[in-house]
mmCIF file with all atom_site columns, C-alpha atoms in Angstrom:
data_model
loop_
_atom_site.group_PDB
_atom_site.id
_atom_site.type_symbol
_atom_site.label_atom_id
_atom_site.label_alt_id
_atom_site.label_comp_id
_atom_site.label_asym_id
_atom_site.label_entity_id
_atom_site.label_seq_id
_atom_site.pdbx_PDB_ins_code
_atom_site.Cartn_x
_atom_site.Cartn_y
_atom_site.Cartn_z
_atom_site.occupancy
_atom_site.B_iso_or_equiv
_atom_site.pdbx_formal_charge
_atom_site.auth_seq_id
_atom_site.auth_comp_id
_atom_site.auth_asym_id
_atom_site.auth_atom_id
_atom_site.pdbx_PDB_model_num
ATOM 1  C CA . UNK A 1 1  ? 0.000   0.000  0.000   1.00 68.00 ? 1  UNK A CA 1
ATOM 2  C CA . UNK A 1 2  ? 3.160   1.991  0.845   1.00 74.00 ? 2  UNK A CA 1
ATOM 3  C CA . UNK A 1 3  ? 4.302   2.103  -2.841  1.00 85.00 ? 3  UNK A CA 1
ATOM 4  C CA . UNK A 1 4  ? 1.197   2.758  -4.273  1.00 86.00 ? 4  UNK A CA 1
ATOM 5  C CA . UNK A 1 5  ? 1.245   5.725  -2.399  1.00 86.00 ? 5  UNK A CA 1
ATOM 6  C CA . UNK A 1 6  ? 4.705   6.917  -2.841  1.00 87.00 ? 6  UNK A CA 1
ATOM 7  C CA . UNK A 1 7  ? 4.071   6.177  -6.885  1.00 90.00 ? 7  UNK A CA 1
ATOM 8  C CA . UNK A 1 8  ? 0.979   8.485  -7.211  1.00 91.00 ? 8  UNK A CA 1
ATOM 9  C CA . UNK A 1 9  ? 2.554   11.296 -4.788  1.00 91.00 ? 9  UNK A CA 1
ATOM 10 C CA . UNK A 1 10 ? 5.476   11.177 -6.910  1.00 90.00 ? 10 UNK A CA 1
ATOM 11 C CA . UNK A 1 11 ? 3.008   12.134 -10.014 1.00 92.00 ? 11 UNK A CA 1
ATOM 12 C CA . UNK A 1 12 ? 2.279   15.251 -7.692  1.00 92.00 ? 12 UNK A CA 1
ATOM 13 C CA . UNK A 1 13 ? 4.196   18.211 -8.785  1.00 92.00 ? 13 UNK A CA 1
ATOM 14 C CA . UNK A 1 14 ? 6.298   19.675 -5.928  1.00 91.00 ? 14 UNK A CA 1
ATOM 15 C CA . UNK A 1 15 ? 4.164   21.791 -3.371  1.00 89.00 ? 15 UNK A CA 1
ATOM 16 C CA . UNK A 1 16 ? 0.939   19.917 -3.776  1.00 91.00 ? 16 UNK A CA 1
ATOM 17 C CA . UNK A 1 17 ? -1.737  19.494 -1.103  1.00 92.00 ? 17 UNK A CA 1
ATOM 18 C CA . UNK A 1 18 ? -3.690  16.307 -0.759  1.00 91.00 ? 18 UNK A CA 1
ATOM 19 C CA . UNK A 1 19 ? -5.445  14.565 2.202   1.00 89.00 ? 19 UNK A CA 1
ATOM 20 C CA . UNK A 1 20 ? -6.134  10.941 2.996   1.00 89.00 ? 20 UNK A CA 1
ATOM 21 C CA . UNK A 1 21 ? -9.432  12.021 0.549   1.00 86.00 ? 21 UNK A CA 1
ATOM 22 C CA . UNK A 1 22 ? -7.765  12.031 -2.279  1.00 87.00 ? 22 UNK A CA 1
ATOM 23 C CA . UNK A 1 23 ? -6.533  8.066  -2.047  1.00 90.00 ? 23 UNK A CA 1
ATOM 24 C CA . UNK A 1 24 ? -9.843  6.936  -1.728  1.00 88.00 ? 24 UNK A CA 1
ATOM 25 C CA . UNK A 1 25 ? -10.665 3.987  -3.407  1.00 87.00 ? 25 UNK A CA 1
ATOM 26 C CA . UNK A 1 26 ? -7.005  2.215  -3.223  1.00 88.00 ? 26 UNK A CA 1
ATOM 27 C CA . UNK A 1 27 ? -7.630  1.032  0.123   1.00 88.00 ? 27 UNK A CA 1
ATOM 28 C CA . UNK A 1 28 ? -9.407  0.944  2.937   1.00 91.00 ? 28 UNK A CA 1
ATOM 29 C CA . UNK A 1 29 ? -9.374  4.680  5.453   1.00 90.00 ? 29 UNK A CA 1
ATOM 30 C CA . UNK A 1 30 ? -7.441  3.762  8.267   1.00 92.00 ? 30 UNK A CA 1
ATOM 31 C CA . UNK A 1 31 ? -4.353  2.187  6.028   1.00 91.00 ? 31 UNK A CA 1
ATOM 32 C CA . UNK A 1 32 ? -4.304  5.384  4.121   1.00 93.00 ? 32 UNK A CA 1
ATOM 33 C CA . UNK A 1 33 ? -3.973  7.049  7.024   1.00 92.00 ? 33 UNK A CA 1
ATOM 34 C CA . UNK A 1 34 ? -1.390  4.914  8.520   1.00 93.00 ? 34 UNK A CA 1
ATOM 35 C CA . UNK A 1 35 ? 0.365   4.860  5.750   1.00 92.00 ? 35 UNK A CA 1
ATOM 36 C CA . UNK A 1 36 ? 0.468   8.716  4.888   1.00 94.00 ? 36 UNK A CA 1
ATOM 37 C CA . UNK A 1 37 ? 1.613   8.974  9.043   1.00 93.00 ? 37 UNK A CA 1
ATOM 38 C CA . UNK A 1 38 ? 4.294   6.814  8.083   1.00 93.00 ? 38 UNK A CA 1
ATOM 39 C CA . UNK A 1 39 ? 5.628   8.696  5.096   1.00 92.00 ? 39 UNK A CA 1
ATOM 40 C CA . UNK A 1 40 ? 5.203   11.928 7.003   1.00 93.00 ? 40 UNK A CA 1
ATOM 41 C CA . UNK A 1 41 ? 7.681   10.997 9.934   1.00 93.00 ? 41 UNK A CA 1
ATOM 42 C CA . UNK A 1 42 ? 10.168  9.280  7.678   1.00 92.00 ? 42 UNK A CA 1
ATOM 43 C CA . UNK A 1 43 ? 10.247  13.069 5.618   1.00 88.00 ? 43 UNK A CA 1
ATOM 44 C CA . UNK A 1 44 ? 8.823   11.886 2.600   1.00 88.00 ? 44 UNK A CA 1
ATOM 45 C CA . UNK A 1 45 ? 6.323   14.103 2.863   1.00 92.00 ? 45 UNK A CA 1
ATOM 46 C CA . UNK A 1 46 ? 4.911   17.269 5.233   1.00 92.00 ? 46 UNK A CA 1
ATOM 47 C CA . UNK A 1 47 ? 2.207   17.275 7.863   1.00 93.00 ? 47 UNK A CA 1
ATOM 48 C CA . UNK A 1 48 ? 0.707   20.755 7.180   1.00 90.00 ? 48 UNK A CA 1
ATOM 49 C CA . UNK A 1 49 ? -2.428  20.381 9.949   1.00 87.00 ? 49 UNK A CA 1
ATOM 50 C CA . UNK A 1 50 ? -4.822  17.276 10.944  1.00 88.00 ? 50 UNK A CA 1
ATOM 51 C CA . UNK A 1 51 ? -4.949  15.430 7.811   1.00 88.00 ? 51 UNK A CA 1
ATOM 52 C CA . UNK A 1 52 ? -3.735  17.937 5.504   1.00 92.00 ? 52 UNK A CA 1
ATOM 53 C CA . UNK A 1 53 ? -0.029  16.863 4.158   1.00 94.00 ? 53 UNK A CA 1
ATOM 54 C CA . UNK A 1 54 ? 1.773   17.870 1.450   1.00 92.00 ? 54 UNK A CA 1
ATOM 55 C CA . UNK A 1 55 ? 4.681   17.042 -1.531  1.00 91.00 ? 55 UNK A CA 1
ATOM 56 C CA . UNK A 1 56 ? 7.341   19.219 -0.444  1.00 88.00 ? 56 UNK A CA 1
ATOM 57 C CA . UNK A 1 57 ? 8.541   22.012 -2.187  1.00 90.00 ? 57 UNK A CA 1
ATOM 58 C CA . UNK A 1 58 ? 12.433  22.626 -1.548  1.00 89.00 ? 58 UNK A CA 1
ATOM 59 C CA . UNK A 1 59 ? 14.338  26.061 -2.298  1.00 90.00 ? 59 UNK A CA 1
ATOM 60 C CA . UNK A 1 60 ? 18.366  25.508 -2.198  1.00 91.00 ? 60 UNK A CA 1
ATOM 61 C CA . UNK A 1 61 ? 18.611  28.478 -0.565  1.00 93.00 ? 61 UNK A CA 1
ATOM 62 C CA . UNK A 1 62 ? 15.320  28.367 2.444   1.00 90.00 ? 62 UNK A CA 1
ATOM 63 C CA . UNK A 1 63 ? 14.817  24.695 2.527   1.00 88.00 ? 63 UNK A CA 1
ATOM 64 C CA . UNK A 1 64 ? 10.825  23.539 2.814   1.00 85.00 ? 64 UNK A CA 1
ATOM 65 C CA . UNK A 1 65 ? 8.784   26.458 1.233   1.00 89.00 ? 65 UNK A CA 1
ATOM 66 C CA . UNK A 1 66 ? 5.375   26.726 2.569   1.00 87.00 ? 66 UNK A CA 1
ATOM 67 C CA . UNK A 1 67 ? 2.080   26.042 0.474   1.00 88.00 ? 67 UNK A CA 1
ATOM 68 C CA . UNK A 1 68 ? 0.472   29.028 -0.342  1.00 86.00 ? 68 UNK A CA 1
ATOM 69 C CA . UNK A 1 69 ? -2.993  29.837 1.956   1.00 86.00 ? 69 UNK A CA 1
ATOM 70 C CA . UNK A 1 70 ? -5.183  29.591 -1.550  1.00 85.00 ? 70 UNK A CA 1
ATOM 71 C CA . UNK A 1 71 ? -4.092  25.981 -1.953  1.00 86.00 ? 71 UNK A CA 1
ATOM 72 C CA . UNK A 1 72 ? -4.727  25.667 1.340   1.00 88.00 ? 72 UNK A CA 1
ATOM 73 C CA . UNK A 1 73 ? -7.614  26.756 2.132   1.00 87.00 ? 73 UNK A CA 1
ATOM 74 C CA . UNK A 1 74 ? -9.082  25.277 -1.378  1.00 86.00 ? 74 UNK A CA 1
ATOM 75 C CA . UNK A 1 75 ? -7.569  21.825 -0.219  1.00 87.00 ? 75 UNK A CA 1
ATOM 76 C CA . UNK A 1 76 ? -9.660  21.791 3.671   1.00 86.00 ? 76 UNK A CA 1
ATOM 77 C CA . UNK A 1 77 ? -12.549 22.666 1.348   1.00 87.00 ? 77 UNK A CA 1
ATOM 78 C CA . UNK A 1 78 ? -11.810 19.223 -0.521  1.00 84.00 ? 78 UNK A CA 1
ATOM 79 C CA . UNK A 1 79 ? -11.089 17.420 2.427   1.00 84.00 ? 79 UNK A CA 1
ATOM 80 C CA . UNK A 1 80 ? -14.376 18.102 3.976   1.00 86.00 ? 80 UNK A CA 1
ATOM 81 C CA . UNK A 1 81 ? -16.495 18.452 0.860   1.00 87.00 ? 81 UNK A CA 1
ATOM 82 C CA . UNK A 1 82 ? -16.937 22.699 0.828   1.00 90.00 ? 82 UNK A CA 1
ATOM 83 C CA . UNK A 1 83 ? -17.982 24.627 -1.875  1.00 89.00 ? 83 UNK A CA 1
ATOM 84 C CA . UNK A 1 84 ? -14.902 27.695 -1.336  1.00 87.00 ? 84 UNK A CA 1
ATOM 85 C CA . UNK A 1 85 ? -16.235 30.668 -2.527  1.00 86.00 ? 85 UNK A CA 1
ATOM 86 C CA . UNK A 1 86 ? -13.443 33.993 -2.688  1.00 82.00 ? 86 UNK A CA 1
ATOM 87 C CA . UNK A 1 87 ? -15.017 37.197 -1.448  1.00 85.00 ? 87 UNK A CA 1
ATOM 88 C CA . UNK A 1 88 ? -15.699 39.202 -5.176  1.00 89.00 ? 88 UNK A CA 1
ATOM 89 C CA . UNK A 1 89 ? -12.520 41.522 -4.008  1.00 91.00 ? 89 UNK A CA 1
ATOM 90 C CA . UNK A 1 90 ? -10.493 39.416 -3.092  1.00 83.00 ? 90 UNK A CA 1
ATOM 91 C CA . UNK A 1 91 ? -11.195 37.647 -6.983  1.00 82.00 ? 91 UNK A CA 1
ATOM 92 C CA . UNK A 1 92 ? -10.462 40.808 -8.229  1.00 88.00 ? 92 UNK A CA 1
ATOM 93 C CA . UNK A 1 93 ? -7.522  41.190 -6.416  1.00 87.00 ? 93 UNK A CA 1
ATOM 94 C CA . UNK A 1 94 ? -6.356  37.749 -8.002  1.00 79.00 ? 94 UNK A CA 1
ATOM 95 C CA . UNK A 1 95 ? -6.597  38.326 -10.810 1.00 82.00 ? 95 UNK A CA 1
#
């Protein structure tokens, strides 16, 4: 289950956000979890909050950079199945 894992967040460009949500399907909740845990405190991945984790993004100058707060926030809406919606300024201000 490990592997499979490791294979498809290797498809992940560098700086992606994913939860456990996103393996759904390939087995069963709690091994996804475990296993995600595991790749987390061996460094093969980041542990951004509770269930939130991420590919890591590394700078040879900094180290780790950060995910940005838009792919944040748009990746707890995932997780627990919200519709995000910006504020029309701060669209505006996007774009």
């Amino acid at each position: 289950m490990t592997n499979l894992l490791i294979h498809t967040i290797n498809h992940y460009p560098p700086g992606h956000i994913f939860s456990a949500q996103n393996f759904i399907g390939m087995a069963p909740r709690n091994t996804i979890d475990q296993a995600l845990l595991r790749l987390s405190k061996k460094g093969s991945i980041q542990k951004i909050a509770h269930g939130i984790f991420n590919k890591p993004k590394i700078n040879t100058l900094i180290g780790a950079v950060p995910p940005s707060v838009n792919d944040l926030i748009l990746a707890y809406g995932h997780k627990f199945g919200y519709l995000i919606q910006f504020h029309p300024a701060r669209a505006a201000n996007m774009l």
